């Protein structure tokens, strides 16, 4: 079985401050992990992924995520938030060698205040 | 540079009518996923298809819902005898297919179904 949890429904941060959106996973075996962003009335857009290799993954729009196997986490981070980063963020997982169907978290609404 | 195309963007149906949602995958992609999104519930998997074959439909209700991806033309998600609880945003995503499991999904902009 595989699942991801996003423990925060909403994250508020001031523009210019660092942001973190949390994700923990439960996947047997080696996980493939993804972050997506959804803007209002749009579909999800891919931000970054962890497959193997370096634990720190860099993605689009200045976002990065750190894979932590001991804590089974894959938190999304950005050093300096922009108002335009305000959106809904989804973490997703796949089990290597398993189903090709990604499982998504419930989403975290990021609000960046001017 | 056509991405995943979904139509219609908005669909209003009365209870008991049929809803047909269409999805054309990204060029070169042979696999399609359908997800349903409700506020507070996130994205729920419904069905995974390749052309002329349903790979996994474990997330789709057994009654009233069906999906197909014919050899020619778009993938269709069909909901018969709609009820108010079917009101949601339905998203289609495509991928290159099995063997490219690390490829991210490409999503369409969704169809927002409202049942009155």
Short mmCIF file of C-alpha atoms in Angstrom, two decimals:
data_model
loop_
_atom_site.label_atom_id
_atom_site.label_comp_id
_atom_site.label_asym_id
_atom_site.label_seq_id
_atom_site.Cartn_x
_atom_site.Cartn_y
_atom_site.Cartn_z
CA UNK A 1 0.00 0.00 0.00
CA UNK A 2 1.10 3.56 -0.49
CA UNK A 3 -0.12 6.86 0.83
CA UNK A 4 0.98 10.41 1.43
CA UNK A 5 -0.10 12.77 4.16
CA UNK A 6 -0.09 16.54 4.09
CA UNK A 7 -0.67 17.47 7.71
CA UNK A 8 -1.49 21.13 7.09
CA UNK A 9 -4.62 22.25 5.28
CA UNK A 10 -3.24 25.77 5.03
CA UNK A 11 0.12 27.47 5.36
CA UNK A 12 0.43 31.23 5.74
CA UNK A 13 3.70 33.04 5.13
CA UNK A 14 4.77 36.61 4.54
CA UNK A 15 6.26 37.55 1.19
CA UNK A 16 10.04 37.27 1.27
CA UNK A 17 10.05 34.73 4.09
CA UNK A 18 11.01 31.08 3.58
CA UNK A 19 8.17 28.63 3.15
CA UNK A 20 7.77 24.94 3.88
CA UNK A 21 4.88 22.71 2.85
CA UNK A 22 5.02 19.35 4.58
CA UNK A 23 4.53 15.86 3.17
CA UNK A 24 5.11 12.45 4.71
CA UNK A 25 4.81 9.20 2.83
CA UNK A 26 4.07 5.59 3.57
CA UNK A 27 5.32 3.42 0.74
CA UNK A 28 6.71 -0.07 0.91
CA UNK A 29 9.97 -0.27 -0.96
CA UNK A 30 11.60 2.69 -2.66
CA UNK A 31 9.24 5.58 -3.29
CA UNK A 32 8.92 7.91 -6.20
CA UNK A 33 7.75 11.27 -4.87
CA UNK A 34 6.32 14.29 -6.65
CA UNK A 35 5.09 17.78 -5.94
CA UNK A 36 2.43 19.49 -8.03
CA UNK A 37 0.88 22.95 -7.84
CA UNK A 38 -2.68 23.91 -8.73
CA UNK A 39 -3.78 27.46 -9.46
CA UNK A 40 -7.48 28.39 -9.32
CA UNK A 41 -9.61 26.79 -12.03
CA UNK A 42 -6.59 25.02 -13.51
CA UNK A 43 -5.19 21.51 -13.57
CA UNK A 44 -2.19 20.40 -11.59
CA UNK A 45 1.27 21.35 -12.81
CA UNK A 46 4.38 19.33 -12.07
CA UNK A 47 6.98 21.05 -9.86
CA UNK A 48 9.61 18.46 -9.03
CA UNK A 49 10.24 14.80 -8.33
CA UNK A 50 12.48 12.49 -6.35
CA UNK A 51 13.37 9.19 -7.97
CA UNK A 52 16.83 8.39 -6.69
CA UNK A 53 20.12 10.10 -6.04
CA UNK A 54 20.58 13.41 -4.21
CA UNK A 55 18.17 13.94 -1.39
CA UNK A 56 17.76 17.62 -2.27
CA UNK A 57 15.76 18.06 -5.44
CA UNK A 58 15.41 21.35 -7.26
CA UNK A 59 12.38 22.15 -9.38
CA UNK A 60 10.44 24.86 -11.12
CA UNK A 61 9.92 28.43 -9.90
CA UNK A 62 12.69 28.22 -7.30
CA UNK A 63 11.12 25.39 -5.34
CA UNK A 64 13.08 22.52 -3.86
CA UNK A 65 12.28 19.49 -1.75
CA UNK A 66 14.29 17.32 0.58
CA UNK A 67 13.84 13.56 0.68
CA UNK A 68 14.38 12.26 4.20
CA UNK A 69 14.20 8.48 4.37
CA UNK A 70 14.50 8.20 8.15
CA UNK A 71 11.60 10.59 8.68
CA UNK A 72 9.71 9.39 5.58
CA UNK A 73 9.25 12.99 4.57
CA UNK A 74 9.46 15.02 1.37
CA UNK A 75 8.86 18.63 2.40
CA UNK A 76 8.58 21.35 -0.24
CA UNK A 77 10.60 24.49 0.39
CA UNK A 78 11.40 27.87 -1.08
CA UNK A 79 13.88 30.35 0.39
CA UNK A 80 11.82 33.46 -0.36
CA UNK A 81 8.06 33.30 -0.95
CA UNK A 82 6.25 35.37 -3.57
CA UNK A 83 2.60 36.42 -3.49
CA UNK A 84 2.27 34.61 -6.82
CA UNK A 85 3.23 31.33 -5.10
CA UNK A 86 -0.20 31.34 -3.44
CA UNK A 87 -1.88 28.17 -4.69
CA UNK A 88 -2.84 24.62 -3.74
CA UNK A 89 0.09 22.21 -3.44
CA UNK A 90 -0.15 18.44 -3.75
CA UNK A 91 2.34 15.78 -2.80
CA UNK A 92 2.12 12.43 -4.64
CA UNK A 93 3.80 9.05 -4.40
CA UNK A 94 4.41 6.00 -6.52
CA UNK A 95 5.90 2.73 -5.39
CA UNK A 96 8.80 1.63 -7.54
CA UNK A 97 7.98 -1.69 -9.13
CA UNK A 98 4.36 -1.35 -8.17
CA UNK A 99 1.24 0.31 -9.47
CA UNK A 100 1.63 3.11 -11.97
CA UNK A 101 -1.13 5.07 -10.30
CA UNK A 102 0.08 8.05 -8.28
CA UNK A 103 -1.55 8.58 -4.91
CA UNK A 104 -2.10 12.23 -4.00
CA UNK A 105 -2.27 13.93 -0.64
CA UNK A 106 -5.24 16.10 0.25
CA UNK A 107 -3.45 19.27 -0.71
CA UNK A 108 -2.14 22.26 1.23
CA UNK A 109 -3.31 25.76 0.51
CA UNK A 110 -0.37 28.16 0.56
CA UNK A 111 -1.20 31.79 1.18
CA UNK A 112 1.59 34.33 0.82
CA UNK A 113 0.75 37.70 2.31
CA UNK A 114 2.18 40.92 0.82
CA UNK B 1 2.19 22.66 -28.21
CA UNK B 2 -1.13 21.10 -27.25
CA UNK B 3 -1.25 19.81 -23.71
CA UNK B 4 -4.02 17.69 -22.28
CA UNK B 5 -7.33 18.98 -23.57
CA UNK B 6 -10.53 18.51 -21.64
CA UNK B 7 -13.99 19.57 -22.69
CA UNK B 8 -16.31 20.94 -21.78
CA UNK B 9 -14.80 23.15 -19.08
CA UNK B 10 -18.16 23.49 -17.40
CA UNK B 11 -21.09 21.12 -17.61
CA UNK B 12 -24.48 21.54 -16.00
CA UNK B 13 -26.82 18.58 -15.85
CA UNK B 14 -30.13 17.95 -14.13
CA UNK B 15 -30.51 14.96 -11.87
CA UNK B 16 -31.05 11.83 -13.93
CA UNK B 17 -29.33 13.08 -17.06
CA UNK B 18 -26.10 11.75 -18.51
CA UNK B 19 -22.76 13.54 -18.38
CA UNK B 20 -19.99 12.90 -20.90
CA UNK B 21 -16.55 14.27 -20.21
CA UNK B 22 -13.86 14.18 -22.87
CA UNK B 23 -10.10 14.12 -22.66
CA UNK B 24 -7.47 14.22 -25.38
CA UNK B 25 -4.05 13.29 -24.00
CA UNK B 26 -0.84 15.08 -24.70
CA UNK B 27 0.76 14.20 -28.03
CA UNK B 28 2.80 11.03 -27.73
CA UNK B 29 1.07 9.91 -24.54
CA UNK B 30 -0.75 6.60 -24.61
CA UNK B 31 -2.07 6.42 -21.05
CA UNK B 32 -4.86 8.38 -19.43
CA UNK B 33 -5.93 8.78 -15.83
CA UNK B 34 -9.16 10.25 -14.50
CA UNK B 35 -9.31 11.87 -11.08
CA UNK B 36 -12.12 13.56 -9.18
CA UNK B 37 -11.56 16.58 -6.97
CA UNK B 38 -13.88 17.72 -4.24
CA UNK B 39 -13.16 20.56 -1.79
CA UNK B 40 -11.57 19.28 1.41
CA UNK B 41 -11.03 15.84 -0.15
CA UNK B 42 -8.14 16.31 -2.51
CA UNK B 43 -7.67 14.32 -5.67
CA UNK B 44 -9.23 10.87 -5.83
CA UNK B 45 -8.17 8.33 -8.45
CA UNK B 46 -10.97 6.90 -10.56
CA UNK B 47 -9.65 4.99 -13.55
CA UNK B 48 -6.47 4.34 -15.55
CA UNK B 49 -6.66 3.47 -19.23
CA UNK B 50 -4.59 2.91 -22.30
CA UNK B 51 -6.03 2.78 -25.79
CA UNK B 52 -8.77 0.13 -26.00
CA UNK B 53 -7.96 -1.18 -22.53
CA UNK B 54 -8.90 -0.35 -18.95
CA UNK B 55 -5.83 -1.00 -16.81
CA UNK B 56 -7.30 -0.19 -13.41
CA UNK B 57 -10.78 1.02 -12.52
CA UNK B 58 -10.60 0.37 -8.81
CA UNK B 59 -11.45 3.96 -7.92
CA UNK B 60 -14.55 4.21 -10.03
CA UNK B 61 -18.03 3.54 -8.60
CA UNK B 62 -19.41 0.26 -9.93
CA UNK B 63 -22.71 1.78 -10.96
CA UNK B 64 -23.45 4.67 -13.32
CA UNK B 65 -19.79 5.40 -14.10
CA UNK B 66 -17.87 4.11 -17.09
CA UNK B 67 -14.76 5.10 -19.02
CA UNK B 68 -13.25 4.30 -22.36
CA UNK B 69 -10.26 5.24 -24.44
CA UNK B 70 -10.91 4.13 -28.02
CA UNK B 71 -8.33 3.52 -30.67
CA UNK B 72 -9.31 6.78 -32.31
CA UNK B 73 -10.55 9.85 -30.49
CA UNK B 74 -10.54 11.11 -26.94
CA UNK B 75 -11.02 9.27 -23.70
CA UNK B 76 -14.58 9.55 -22.38
CA UNK B 77 -15.75 9.47 -18.79
CA UNK B 78 -19.47 8.80 -18.74
CA UNK B 79 -21.76 9.30 -15.78
CA UNK B 80 -25.29 8.03 -16.20
CA UNK B 81 -28.29 9.23 -14.19
CA UNK B 82 -26.29 11.91 -12.42
CA UNK B 83 -27.04 12.81 -8.82
CA UNK B 84 -26.12 15.95 -6.87
CA UNK B 85 -23.24 14.11 -5.22
CA UNK B 86 -21.57 13.77 -8.61
CA UNK B 87 -20.96 17.53 -8.68
CA UNK B 88 -17.18 17.95 -8.67
CA UNK B 89 -14.20 18.84 -10.79
CA UNK B 90 -13.03 15.94 -12.94
CA UNK B 91 -9.44 15.98 -14.10
CA UNK B 92 -7.79 13.98 -16.80
CA UNK B 93 -4.05 13.39 -16.86
CA UNK B 94 -1.84 11.65 -19.37
CA UNK B 95 1.54 9.94 -19.30
CA UNK B 96 3.84 8.29 -21.81
CA UNK B 97 2.89 4.87 -20.44
CA UNK B 98 4.25 2.00 -18.46
CA UNK B 99 8.00 1.76 -18.37
CA UNK B 100 8.14 5.50 -17.84
CA UNK B 101 6.85 5.36 -14.31
CA UNK B 102 9.01 8.26 -13.19
CA UNK B 103 7.44 10.59 -15.73
CA UNK B 104 5.13 13.13 -14.11
CA UNK B 105 1.51 13.31 -15.11
CA UNK B 106 0.31 16.11 -17.37
CA UNK B 107 -3.09 17.40 -16.35
CA UNK B 108 -5.87 19.08 -18.24
CA UNK B 109 -7.74 22.05 -16.80
CA UNK B 110 -10.64 19.90 -15.74
CA UNK B 111 -14.37 19.71 -16.29
CA UNK B 112 -16.52 21.19 -13.57
CA UNK B 113 -19.74 19.25 -13.37
CA UNK B 114 -22.69 20.79 -11.61
CA UNK B 115 -25.81 18.70 -11.07
CA UNK B 116 -28.94 20.70 -10.37
#
